[in-house]
XYZ file of C-alpha atoms in Angstrom:
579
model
C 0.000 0.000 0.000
C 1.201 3.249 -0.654
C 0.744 6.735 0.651
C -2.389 7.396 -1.595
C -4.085 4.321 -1.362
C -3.581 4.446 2.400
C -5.577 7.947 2.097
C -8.100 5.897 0.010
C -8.842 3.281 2.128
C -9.422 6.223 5.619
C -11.600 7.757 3.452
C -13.628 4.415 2.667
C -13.442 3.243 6.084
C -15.485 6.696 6.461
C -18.092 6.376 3.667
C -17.149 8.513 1.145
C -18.947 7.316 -2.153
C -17.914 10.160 -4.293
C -14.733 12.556 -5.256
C -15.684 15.151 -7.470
C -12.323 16.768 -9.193
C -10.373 16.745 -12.339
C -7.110 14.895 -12.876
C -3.982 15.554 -13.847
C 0.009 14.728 -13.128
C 0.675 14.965 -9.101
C -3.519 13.710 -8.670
C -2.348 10.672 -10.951
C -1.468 8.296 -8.093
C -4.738 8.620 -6.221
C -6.900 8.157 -9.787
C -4.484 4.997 -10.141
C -5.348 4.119 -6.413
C -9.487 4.954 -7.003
C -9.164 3.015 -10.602
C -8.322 -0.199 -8.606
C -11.533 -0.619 -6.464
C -15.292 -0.269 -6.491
C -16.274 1.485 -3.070
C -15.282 4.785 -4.035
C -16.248 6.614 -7.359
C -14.175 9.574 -9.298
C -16.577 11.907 -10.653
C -14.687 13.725 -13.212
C -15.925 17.460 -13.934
C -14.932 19.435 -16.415
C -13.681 22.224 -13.684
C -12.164 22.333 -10.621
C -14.569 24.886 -8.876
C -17.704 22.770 -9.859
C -16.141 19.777 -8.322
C -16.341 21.872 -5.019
C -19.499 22.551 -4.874
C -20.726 19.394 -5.486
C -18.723 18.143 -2.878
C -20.121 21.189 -0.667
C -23.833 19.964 -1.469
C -23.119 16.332 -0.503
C -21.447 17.461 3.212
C -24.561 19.888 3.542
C -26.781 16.977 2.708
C -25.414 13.810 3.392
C -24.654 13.731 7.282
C -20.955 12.791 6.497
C -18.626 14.949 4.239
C -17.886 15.939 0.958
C -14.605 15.618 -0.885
C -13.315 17.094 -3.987
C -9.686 17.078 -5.463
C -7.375 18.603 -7.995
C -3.600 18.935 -8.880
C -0.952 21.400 -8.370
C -1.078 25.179 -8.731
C -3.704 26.039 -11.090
C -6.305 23.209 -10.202
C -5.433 24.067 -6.488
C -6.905 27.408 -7.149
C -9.662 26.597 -9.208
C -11.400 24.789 -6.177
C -11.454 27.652 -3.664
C -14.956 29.783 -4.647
C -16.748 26.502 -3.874
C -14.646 25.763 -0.778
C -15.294 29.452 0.446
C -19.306 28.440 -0.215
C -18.842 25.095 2.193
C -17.067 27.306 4.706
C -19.735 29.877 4.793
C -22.587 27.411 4.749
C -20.546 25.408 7.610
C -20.475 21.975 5.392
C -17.814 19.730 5.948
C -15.905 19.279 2.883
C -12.204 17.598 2.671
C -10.139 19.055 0.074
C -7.627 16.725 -1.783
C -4.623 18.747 -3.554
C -1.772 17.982 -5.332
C 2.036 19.098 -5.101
C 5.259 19.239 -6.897
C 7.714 17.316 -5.383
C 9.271 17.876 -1.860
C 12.640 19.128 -3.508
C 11.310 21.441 -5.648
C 9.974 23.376 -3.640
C 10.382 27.145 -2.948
C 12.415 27.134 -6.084
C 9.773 28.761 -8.429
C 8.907 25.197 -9.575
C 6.577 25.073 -12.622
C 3.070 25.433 -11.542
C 4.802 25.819 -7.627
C 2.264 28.199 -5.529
C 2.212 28.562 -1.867
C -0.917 26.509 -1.255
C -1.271 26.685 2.142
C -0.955 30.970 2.462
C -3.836 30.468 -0.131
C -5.901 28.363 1.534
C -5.177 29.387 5.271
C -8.575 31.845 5.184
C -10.891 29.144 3.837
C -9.592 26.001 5.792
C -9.609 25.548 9.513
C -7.417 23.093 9.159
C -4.338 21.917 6.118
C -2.654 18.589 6.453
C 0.225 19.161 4.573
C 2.045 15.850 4.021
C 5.507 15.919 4.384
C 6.615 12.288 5.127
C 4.444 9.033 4.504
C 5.156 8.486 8.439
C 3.031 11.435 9.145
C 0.236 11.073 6.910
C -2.302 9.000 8.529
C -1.937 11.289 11.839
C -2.736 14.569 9.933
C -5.031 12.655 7.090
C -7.472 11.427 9.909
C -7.227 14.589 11.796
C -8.335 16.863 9.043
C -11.677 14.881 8.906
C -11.798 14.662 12.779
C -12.209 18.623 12.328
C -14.001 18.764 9.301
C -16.787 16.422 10.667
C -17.034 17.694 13.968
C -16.452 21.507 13.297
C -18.431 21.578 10.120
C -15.821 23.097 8.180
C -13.328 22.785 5.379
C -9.976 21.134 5.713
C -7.231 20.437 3.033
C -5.288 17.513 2.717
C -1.996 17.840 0.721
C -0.438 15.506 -1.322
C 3.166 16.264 -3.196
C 3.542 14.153 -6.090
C 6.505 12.131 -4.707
C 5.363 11.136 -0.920
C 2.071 9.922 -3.263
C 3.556 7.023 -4.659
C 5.769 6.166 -1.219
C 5.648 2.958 1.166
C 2.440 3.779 3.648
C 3.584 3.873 7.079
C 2.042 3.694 10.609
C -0.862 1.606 9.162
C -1.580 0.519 13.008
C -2.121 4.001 13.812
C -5.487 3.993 11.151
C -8.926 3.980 13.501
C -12.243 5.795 13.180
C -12.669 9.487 13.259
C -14.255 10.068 16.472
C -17.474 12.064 16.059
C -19.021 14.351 18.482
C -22.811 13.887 19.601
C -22.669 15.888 22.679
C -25.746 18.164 23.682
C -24.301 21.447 24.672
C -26.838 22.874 27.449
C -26.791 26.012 29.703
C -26.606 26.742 33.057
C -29.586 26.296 35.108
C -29.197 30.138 36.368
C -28.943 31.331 32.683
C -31.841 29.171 31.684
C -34.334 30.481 35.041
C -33.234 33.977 33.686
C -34.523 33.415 30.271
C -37.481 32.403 31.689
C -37.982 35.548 33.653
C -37.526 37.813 30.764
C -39.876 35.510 29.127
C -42.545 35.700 31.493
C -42.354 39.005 31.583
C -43.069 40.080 28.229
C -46.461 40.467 26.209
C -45.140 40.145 22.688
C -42.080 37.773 21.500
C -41.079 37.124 18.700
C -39.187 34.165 17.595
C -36.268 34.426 14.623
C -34.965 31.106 13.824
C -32.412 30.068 11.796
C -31.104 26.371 10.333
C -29.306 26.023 13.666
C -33.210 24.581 14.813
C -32.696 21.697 11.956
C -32.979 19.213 14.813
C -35.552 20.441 17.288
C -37.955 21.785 14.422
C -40.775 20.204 16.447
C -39.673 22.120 19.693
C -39.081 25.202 17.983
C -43.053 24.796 17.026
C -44.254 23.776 20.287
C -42.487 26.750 22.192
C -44.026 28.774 19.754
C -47.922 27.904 20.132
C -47.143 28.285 24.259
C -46.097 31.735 24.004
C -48.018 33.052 21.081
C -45.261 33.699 19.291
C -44.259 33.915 15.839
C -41.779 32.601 13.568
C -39.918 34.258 11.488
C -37.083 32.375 9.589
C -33.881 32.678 7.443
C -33.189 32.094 4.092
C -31.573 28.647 4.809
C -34.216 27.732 7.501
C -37.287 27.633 4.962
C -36.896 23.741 4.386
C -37.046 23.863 8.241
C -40.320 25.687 8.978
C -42.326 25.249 5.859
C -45.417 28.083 4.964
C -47.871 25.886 6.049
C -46.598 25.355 10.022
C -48.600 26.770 12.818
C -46.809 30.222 13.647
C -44.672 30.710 10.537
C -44.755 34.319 9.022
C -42.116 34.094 6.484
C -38.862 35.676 5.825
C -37.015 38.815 6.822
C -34.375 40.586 5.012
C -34.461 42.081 1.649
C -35.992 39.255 -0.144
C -38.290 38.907 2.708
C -42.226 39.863 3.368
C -44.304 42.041 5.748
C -45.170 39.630 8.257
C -42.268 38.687 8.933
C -40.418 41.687 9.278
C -42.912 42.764 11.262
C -42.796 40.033 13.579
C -39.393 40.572 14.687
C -39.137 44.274 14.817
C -42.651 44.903 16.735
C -42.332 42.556 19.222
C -40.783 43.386 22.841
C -38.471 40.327 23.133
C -37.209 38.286 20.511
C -35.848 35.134 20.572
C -33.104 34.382 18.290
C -32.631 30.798 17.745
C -29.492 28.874 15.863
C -28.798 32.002 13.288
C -26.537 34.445 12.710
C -28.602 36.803 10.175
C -26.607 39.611 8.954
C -28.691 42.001 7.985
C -28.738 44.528 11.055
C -31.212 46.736 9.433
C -33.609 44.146 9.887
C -32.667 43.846 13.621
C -34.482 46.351 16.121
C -32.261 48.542 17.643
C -33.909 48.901 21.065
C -35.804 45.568 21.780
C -34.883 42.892 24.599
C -33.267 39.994 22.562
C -32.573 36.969 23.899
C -29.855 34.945 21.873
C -29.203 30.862 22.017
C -26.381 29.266 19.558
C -24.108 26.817 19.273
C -21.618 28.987 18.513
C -20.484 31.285 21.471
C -18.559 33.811 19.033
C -22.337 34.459 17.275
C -23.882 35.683 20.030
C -24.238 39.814 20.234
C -22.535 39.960 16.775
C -25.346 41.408 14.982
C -27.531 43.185 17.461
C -27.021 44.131 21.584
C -28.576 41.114 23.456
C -29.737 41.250 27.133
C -29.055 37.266 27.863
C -26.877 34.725 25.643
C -27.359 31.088 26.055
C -24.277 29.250 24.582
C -26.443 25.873 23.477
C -27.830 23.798 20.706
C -31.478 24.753 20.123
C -32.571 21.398 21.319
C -31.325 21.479 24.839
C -32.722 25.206 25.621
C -35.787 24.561 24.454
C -36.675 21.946 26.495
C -35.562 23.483 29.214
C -37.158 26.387 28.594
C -40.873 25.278 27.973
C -40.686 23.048 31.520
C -39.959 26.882 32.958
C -42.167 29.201 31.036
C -45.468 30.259 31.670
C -48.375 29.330 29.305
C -48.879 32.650 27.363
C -52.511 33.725 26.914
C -53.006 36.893 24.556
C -52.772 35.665 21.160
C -53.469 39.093 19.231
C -50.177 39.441 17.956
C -49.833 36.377 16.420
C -52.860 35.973 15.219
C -52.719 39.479 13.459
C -49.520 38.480 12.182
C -50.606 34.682 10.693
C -53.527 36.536 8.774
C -51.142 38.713 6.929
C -48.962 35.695 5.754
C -52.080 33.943 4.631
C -53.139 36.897 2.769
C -49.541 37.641 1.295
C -49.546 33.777 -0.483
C -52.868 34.421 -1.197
C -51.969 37.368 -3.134
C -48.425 35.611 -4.347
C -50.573 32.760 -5.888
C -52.857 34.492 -7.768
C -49.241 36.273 -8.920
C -48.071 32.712 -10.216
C -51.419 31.406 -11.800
C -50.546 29.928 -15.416
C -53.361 31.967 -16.889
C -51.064 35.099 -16.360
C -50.274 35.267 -19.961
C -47.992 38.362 -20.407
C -45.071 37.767 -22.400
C -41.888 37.385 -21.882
C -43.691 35.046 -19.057
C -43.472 36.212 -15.459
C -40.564 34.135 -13.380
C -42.581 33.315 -10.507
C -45.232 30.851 -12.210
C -42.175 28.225 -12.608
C -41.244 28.131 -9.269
C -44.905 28.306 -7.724
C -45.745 25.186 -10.687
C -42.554 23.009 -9.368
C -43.578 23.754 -5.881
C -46.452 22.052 -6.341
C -45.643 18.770 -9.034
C -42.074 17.954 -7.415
C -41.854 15.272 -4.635
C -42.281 16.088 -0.855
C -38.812 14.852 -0.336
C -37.568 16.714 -3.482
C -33.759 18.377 -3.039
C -33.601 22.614 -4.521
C -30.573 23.998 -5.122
C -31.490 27.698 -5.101
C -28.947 29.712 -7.337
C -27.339 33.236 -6.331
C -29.778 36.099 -7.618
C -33.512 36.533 -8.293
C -34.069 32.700 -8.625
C -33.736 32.880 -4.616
C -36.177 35.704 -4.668
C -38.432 33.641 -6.637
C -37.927 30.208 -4.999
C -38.468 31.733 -1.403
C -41.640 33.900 -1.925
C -43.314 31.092 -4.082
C -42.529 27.871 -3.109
C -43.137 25.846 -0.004
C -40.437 23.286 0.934
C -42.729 21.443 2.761
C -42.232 17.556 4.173
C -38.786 16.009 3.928
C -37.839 18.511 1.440
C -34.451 20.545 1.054
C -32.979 23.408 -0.152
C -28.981 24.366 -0.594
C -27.518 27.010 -2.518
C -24.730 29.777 -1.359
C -26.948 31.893 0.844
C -23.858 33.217 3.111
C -21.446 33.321 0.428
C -23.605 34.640 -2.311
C -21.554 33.264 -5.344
C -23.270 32.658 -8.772
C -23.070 29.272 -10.486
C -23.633 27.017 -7.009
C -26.509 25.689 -9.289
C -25.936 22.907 -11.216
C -22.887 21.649 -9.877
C -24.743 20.961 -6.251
C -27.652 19.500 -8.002
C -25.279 16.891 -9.530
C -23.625 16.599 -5.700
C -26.916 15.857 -4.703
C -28.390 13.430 -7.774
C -25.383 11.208 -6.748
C -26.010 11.014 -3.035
C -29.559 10.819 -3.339
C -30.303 8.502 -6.821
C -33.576 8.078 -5.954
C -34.644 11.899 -4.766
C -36.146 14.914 -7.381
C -33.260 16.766 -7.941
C -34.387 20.225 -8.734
C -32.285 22.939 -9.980
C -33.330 27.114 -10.374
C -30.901 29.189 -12.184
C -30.518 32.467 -13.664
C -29.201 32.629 -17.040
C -26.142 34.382 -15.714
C -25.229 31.679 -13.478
C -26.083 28.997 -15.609
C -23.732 30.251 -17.826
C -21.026 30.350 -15.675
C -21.071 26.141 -14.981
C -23.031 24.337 -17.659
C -19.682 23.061 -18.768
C -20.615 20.116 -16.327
C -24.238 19.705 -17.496
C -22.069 16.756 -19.785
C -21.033 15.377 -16.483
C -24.563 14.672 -15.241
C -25.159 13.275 -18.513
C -22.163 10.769 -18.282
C -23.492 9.725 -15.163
C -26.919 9.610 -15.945
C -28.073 11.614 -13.227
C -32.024 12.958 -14.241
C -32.023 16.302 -12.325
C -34.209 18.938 -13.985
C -32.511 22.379 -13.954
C -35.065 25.113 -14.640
C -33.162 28.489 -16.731
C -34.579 31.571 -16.015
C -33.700 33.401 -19.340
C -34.157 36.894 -19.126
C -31.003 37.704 -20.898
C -29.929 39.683 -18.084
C -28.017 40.111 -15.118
C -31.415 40.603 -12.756
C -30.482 40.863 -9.532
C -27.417 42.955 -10.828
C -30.267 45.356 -12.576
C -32.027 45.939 -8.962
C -28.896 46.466 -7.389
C -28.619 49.361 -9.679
C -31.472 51.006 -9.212
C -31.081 50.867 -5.442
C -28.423 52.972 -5.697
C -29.665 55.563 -7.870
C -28.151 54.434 -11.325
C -29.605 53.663 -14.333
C -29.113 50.541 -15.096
C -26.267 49.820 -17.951
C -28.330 47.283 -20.198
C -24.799 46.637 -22.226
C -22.703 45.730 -18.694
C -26.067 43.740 -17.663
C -26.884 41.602 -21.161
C -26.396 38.341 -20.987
C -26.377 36.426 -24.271
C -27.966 33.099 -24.593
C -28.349 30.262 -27.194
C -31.633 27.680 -27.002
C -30.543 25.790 -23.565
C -32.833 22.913 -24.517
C -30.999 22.600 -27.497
C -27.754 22.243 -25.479
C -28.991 19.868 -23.484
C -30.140 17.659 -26.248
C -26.318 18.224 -27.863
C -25.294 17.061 -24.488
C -27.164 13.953 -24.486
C -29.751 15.142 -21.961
C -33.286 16.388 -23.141
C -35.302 19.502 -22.577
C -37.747 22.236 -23.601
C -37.815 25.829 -24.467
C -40.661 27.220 -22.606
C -42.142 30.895 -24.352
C -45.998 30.480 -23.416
C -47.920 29.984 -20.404
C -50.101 27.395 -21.363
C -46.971 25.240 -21.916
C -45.496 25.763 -18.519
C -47.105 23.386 -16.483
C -46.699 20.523 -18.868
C -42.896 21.298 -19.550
C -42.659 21.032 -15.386
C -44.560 17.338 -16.323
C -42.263 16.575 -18.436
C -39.022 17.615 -16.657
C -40.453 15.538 -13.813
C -40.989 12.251 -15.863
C -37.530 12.317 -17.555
C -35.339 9.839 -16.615
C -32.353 11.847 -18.630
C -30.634 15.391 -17.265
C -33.586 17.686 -18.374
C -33.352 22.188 -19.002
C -36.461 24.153 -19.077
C -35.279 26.927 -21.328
C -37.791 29.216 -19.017
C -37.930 32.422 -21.441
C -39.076 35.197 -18.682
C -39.303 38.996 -18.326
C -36.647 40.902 -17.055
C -38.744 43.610 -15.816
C -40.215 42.274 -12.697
C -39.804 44.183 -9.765
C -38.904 42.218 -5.986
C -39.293 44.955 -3.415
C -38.052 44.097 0.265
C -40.858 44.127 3.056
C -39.000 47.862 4.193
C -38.236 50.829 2.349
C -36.229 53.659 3.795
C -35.738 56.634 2.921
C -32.148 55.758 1.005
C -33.920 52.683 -0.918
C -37.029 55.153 -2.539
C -34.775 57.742 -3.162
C -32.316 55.103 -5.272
C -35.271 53.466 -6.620
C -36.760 57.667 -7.414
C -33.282 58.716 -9.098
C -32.808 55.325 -10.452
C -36.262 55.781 -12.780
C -35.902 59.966 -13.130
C -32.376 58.872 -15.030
C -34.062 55.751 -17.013
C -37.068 58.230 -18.558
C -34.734 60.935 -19.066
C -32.113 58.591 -20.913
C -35.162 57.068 -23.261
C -36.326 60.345 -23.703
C -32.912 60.587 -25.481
C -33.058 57.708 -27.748
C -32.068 54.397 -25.951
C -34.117 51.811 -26.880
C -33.049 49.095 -24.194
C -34.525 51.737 -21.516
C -37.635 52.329 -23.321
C -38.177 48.402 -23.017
C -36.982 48.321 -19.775
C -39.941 50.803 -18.554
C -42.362 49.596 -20.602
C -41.739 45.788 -19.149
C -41.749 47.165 -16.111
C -44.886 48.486 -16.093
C -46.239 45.785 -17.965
C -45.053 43.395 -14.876
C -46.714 45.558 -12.483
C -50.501 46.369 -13.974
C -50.275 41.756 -15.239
């Protein structure tokens, strides 16, 4: 056995199906090494940096972690946007590189770069092999960190230790992994409680750190008449259709549920770390609880922090808080979120026949045809806005996507992550053209593997969420910086192998989301939609109107003056609005 197939077999012994990479001269030995046996499979990609985010989707969704690899230098670098996604989602993902040889180094080497001053912000840990004695002790402790920190980690492999004897084989055992309940002090908890018991109105903001007490999360809520409000990355945790749930916050977020956290005289933060202060009250009683210490007060001033997982508090706390009585506030609040998806539906009905077709009726029709334990990776950009304000991730179904890191192209590459975990799940993909764009180099990949996720396009031919970032700050938008230009996607995907439609009317939506669904091939709806519909957040201040006002004052004045693309812009625009 030698060096590589010794990292090989620890990384069997772990269950790792899948490495997601590209190879290529220092990589060679471990391809040889993964070439020889039938446990683990090599998913080739056609780049580095999709490899790492499908890797990144399988430690978000699989319980275990995810692990992609490259070569030297170059592929080295290409894997770090998807890495920096896993680290900002908290996913465990093991990183595999290659390295010139051990004498070479620090001698301006071809392809030589100083991998580990490049990876040292997105890894919380590098085991950089120097000797095939030390390799199992820094091999297994990178995914003793990874695993229980939820991180990324890198293991490094120079092209010359690769190929060595394995030693210390004796040392080889399983990664220990952590299942300890972290719970607070029983004078911390009693003075929750109080501040609890004391207040009229709470307000609960939870985040995906209540993945696992869900249930109790729901139950605290209905004793204290409180609602939820959730994150982004929490809506496949507390679906639309739960007792308490308001919605969303933030800027793609909706009345009730800003209102719900900012008019309430205690809120609860549970298990996030939401960044966006302005969403925060400034002067309310907040009560904090998170597994991570460093999160607490980072965002907003807090009156009590309870270092915990969400579990543990919980159940603490409802066997010391007092039945709440006055439900006014949230029932006021659970009638507005009824009447905003009552209003958001009629938004999405098919017979809304403007064209170019309005975004939101794809993502209402796969909400409701795809599987209740269907997988969504959300891309970067208005297909979030659209997937979180129309769709209901309901039952044992999940969402992904780069919510923290905000990168563009997480898309398709995760969906394949996913496909490969989960063979026998709805693998559903939304994607802005612009993204799309950016990876569908590996749409062949999913092909090759025969891997039937349905990846829905939204072709506006236009950098959307680019265009409202614009306008919120006063500018016109620049229609030649934001055009994005596409060929027939369904086209490509039948060049590719896979199948799919182009989709220009709505009385052909819902059957193209049919169709998607039935296909046992990679399938593209070529979703041909307007690039005029507005997303406004559930606040507008005074800096956001006046962008918006100066935005539009500059758009009219600049038709007035003979630019066509403006004079479409407004007149999309206001088609979108009076639909």
């Amino acid at each position: 056995m030698n060096v590589s197939e010794q990292l090989l077999k620890i990384l069997q012994d772990e269950g790792v199906k899948h490495i997601f990479g590209v190879a290529g001269d220092a990589l060679n030995p471990l391809v040889d090494a993964i070439g020889k046996q039938d446990i683990i499979e090599w998913i080739g990609v056609n780049h580095e940096g999709n490899a790492s985010y499908a890797a990144f989707a399988q430690g978000e969704l699989n319980g275990n972690f995810g692990v992609c690899a490259s070569t030297v230098g170059p592929g080295a670098l290409h894997l770090i946007n998807g890495l920096y996604n896993a680290k900002k989602e908290r996913s465990p993902v093991i990183a595999i590189t290659g390295q010139i040889p051990i004498e070479h180094l620090g001698t301006n080497y071809h392809q030589e770069a100083d991998l580990k001053k490049i990876y040292d912000d997105v890894c919380k840990y590098q085991a950089i092999i120097r000797s095939p004695e030390e390799a199992p002790r820094v091999i297994l402790r990178a995914i003793r960190i990874a695993v229980n920190h939820q991180c990324v980690c890198r293991i490094e492999l120079p092209a010359d230790i690769a190929q060595m004897k394995a030693e210390n084989k004796d040392y080889v055992h399983t990664v220990f992994r952590s299942n300890s309940n972290i719970i607070p002090s029983q004078e911390e908890l009693n003075s929750a409680a109080k501040l609890i018991n004391e207040s009229e109105k709470i307000g609960i903001l939870a985040g995906v750190g209540c993945r696992e007490a869900r249930d109790e999360v729901v139950r605290f809520s209905e004793m204290l008449k409180a609602p939820i409000t959730h994150t982004l990355r929490a809506s496949d945790v507390f679906d639309h259709k739960m007792e308490n749930v308001v919605g969303l916050t933030g800027l793609i977020g909706n009345p009730s549920g800003y209102q719900a956290v900012m008019d309430c005289d205690l809120l609860i933060m549970l298990g996030t770390d939401f960044p966006y202060t302005d969403f925060l009250p400034e002067n309310t009683k907040t009560i904090q609880v998170d597994l991570r210490p460093e999160n607490i007060g980072n965002r907003t001033s807090v009156v009590l922090g309870l270092h915990s997982d969400i579990k543990s508090t919980i159940t603490s706390l409802t066997g010391l808080c007092e039945e709440k009585q006055d439900d006014r506030f949230v029932k006021e609040l659970t009638e507005k979120f009824r009447d905003w998806k009552t209003s958001n539906n009629q938004k999405a009905d098919p017979s809304s026949d403007m064209e170019p077709l309005h975004p939101h009726i794809f993502a209402k029709g796969v909400s409701d045809i795809a599987s209740d334990d269907a997988i969504f990776t959300i891309d970067t950009g208005t297909a979030a806005i659209w997937a979180s304000n129309f769709m209901n991730f309901h039952a044992d179904r999940r969402i992904i996507g780069s919510f923290n890191h905000g990168s563009m192209a997480v898309g398709l590459p995760a969906a394949i992550g996913a496909q490969l975990q989960f063979p026998n799940r709805e693998v559903w993909g939304l994607i802005g053209d612009g993204a799309f764009n950016m990876s569908l180099q590996d749409f062949s990949t999913a092909v090759n593997n025969n891997l039937p996720i349905k990846i829905i396009v939204f072709n506006n031919s236009q950098l959307g969420f680019v265009k409202i970032e614009m306008e919120e700050a006063g500018l016109a938008p620049n229609f030649d910086a934001l055009k994005v230009d596409n060929f027939n996607f369904a086209e490509y995907a039948k060049l590719c192998g896979g199948d799919g439609v182009k989709v220009e009317h709505a009385k052909d939506i819902m059957s193209a989301i049919q169709e998607a669904k039935r296909s046992t091939k990679p399938f593209i709806i070529d979703a041909v939609v307007t690039n005029a519909e507005l997303s406004l957040p559930p606040k507008i201040g005074f800096e956001e109107a006046k962008g918006f006002g100066i935005s539009k004052i500059k758009e009219i004045f600049r038709a007035f003056n003979g630019e066509k693309e403006q004079w479409e812009n407004i007149k999309q625009e206001i088609e979108a609005y009076f639909d």
